[in-house]
Amino acid sequence: MKIVPGPASTDLGLKISQLLGTKPVLMEYKRFPDGEFYIRFAEEVKGEDVVIVQTTGPPQDSNLLQLLLLTDTAKDLGAKSIIAVVPYVAYGRQEKRYMPGETVSFDTVLKLIRSVDVDYIITVNFHSPDMLESLGKYFTNLSAMPSLANYMLRYKLNGAFSLAPDDGAIEFVKVTSKILKGDYGWLEKKRDRVTGGISVELKALNVKGKDVVIFDDMISSGSTMITAVKILKEQGARRIYAACVHPLLVGDAKEKLMREGILEIIGTDSVPSSVSVVSVAPLVAEALKRWRA
Ligand code: R5P
């Protein structure tokens, strides 16, 4: 098995290689003056099971194209099989036609990935896991929620309340609350499909005097977290943390969250960022060992 750390996930790729005790494939990456990308495999991958580690967080389109270039070339160079480790899958939130005439972008992304002969995809906390069921064994969707909760144990949280900022995150807090040995709760969020604005139904949470961790799959603009923080503060929560698997943190989202009173944002390296303190490498390495066995 050979590991190719893609340009968008170099550190993660190196960590996975280290955990598997394999040397990463020597690669050459550069950009032409016009912005086009250049990729060269500087060593042979013929006859190998090749693992391409490449996230498709922002800038999604260029990271996605790099993933396609890497996988297509590895197959062309004679790789026996291609496993794509794509910890964050771009366009995962556009998996349905919500309004007439919209693109079902995730479908198109999947068709593109399949068109370059990927044999297997490993991803982490894919946004719409139900979508993956129809794909059968082609996908493995790992969860980094236990890793995030285990990381939070070091904060010696008082009361350790796990909050899901919408009902899509309820399954996450069921898991994290067991690890943190505290209660959990959730909010009911609605998003306006045209403006993107969100509204949350007010409800009583048992958080007075407690430390709260809000767990979500991703933080993009930060609006979901900010809405949750406001409600938590009104209800007397003590320290508030935000934990997510995919810290997209678009624009000044991080600063906005800190200004709102979040003590710390904890994310994983599924999308490299300044808050990526938890690595998904051990999870992925174990999944690759299972695949290899
Ligand atoms: C939505 O269903 C997701 O789980 C996240 O809650 C959402 O995508 C976060 O986006 P934002 O940070 O822009 O509110």
Short mmCIF file of N, CA and C and ligand atoms in Angstrom, two decimals, residues 93 127 166 189 191 216-224, ligand 1:
data_model
loop_
_atom_site.label_atom_id
_atom_site.label_comp_id
_atom_site.label_asym_id
_atom_site.label_seq_id
_atom_site.Cartn_x
_atom_site.Cartn_y
_atom_site.Cartn_z
N ARG A 93 -23.52 19.21 1.00
CA ARG A 93 -24.78 19.81 1.48
C ARG A 93 -25.76 20.06 0.33
N HIS A 127 -21.80 14.84 5.42
CA HIS A 127 -22.94 15.64 5.87
C HIS A 127 -24.29 14.91 5.81
N ASP A 166 -28.55 21.64 15.83
CA ASP A 166 -29.75 21.32 15.04
C ASP A 166 -30.00 19.83 15.14
N LYS A 189 -33.37 23.90 14.23
CA LYS A 189 -32.94 25.01 13.36
C LYS A 189 -33.66 24.91 12.01
N ARG A 191 -33.40 26.64 8.04
CA ARG A 191 -32.61 27.52 7.19
C ARG A 191 -33.46 27.96 6.00
N ASP A 216 -20.84 19.91 16.13
CA ASP A 216 -21.48 19.90 14.81
C ASP A 216 -20.52 19.28 13.81
N ASP A 217 -21.06 18.88 12.65
CA ASP A 217 -20.15 18.30 11.65
C ASP A 217 -19.22 19.37 11.08
N MET A 218 -19.74 20.59 10.88
CA MET A 218 -18.89 21.63 10.30
C MET A 218 -19.26 23.02 10.81
N ILE A 219 -18.28 23.91 10.75
CA ILE A 219 -18.58 25.34 10.96
C ILE A 219 -18.19 26.01 9.66
N SER A 220 -19.17 26.64 9.03
CA SER A 220 -18.88 27.34 7.77
C SER A 220 -18.86 28.84 8.05
N SER A 221 -20.02 29.51 7.94
CA SER A 221 -20.06 30.95 8.24
C SER A 221 -20.05 31.20 9.75
N GLY A 222 -20.41 30.19 10.53
CA GLY A 222 -20.47 30.34 11.99
C GLY A 222 -21.86 30.71 12.50
N SER A 223 -22.82 30.98 11.59
CA SER A 223 -24.16 31.42 12.03
C SER A 223 -24.83 30.41 12.94
N THR A 224 -24.70 29.14 12.62
CA THR A 224 -25.37 28.11 13.43
C THR A 224 -24.84 28.14 14.86
C1 R5P B 1 -25.96 22.05 8.65
O1 R5P B 1 -26.85 21.25 8.61
C2 R5P B 1 -24.58 21.72 9.18
O2 R5P B 1 -24.59 20.61 10.02
C3 R5P B 1 -23.97 22.90 9.90
O3 R5P B 1 -24.76 23.19 11.03
C4 R5P B 1 -23.93 24.10 9.01
O4 R5P B 1 -23.55 23.74 7.72
C5 R5P B 1 -22.96 25.13 9.55
O5 R5P B 1 -22.98 26.23 8.69
P1 R5P B 1 -22.81 27.70 9.24
O6 R5P B 1 -21.57 27.71 10.07
O7 R5P B 1 -22.69 28.55 8.01
O8 R5P B 1 -24.04 28.03 10.02
#
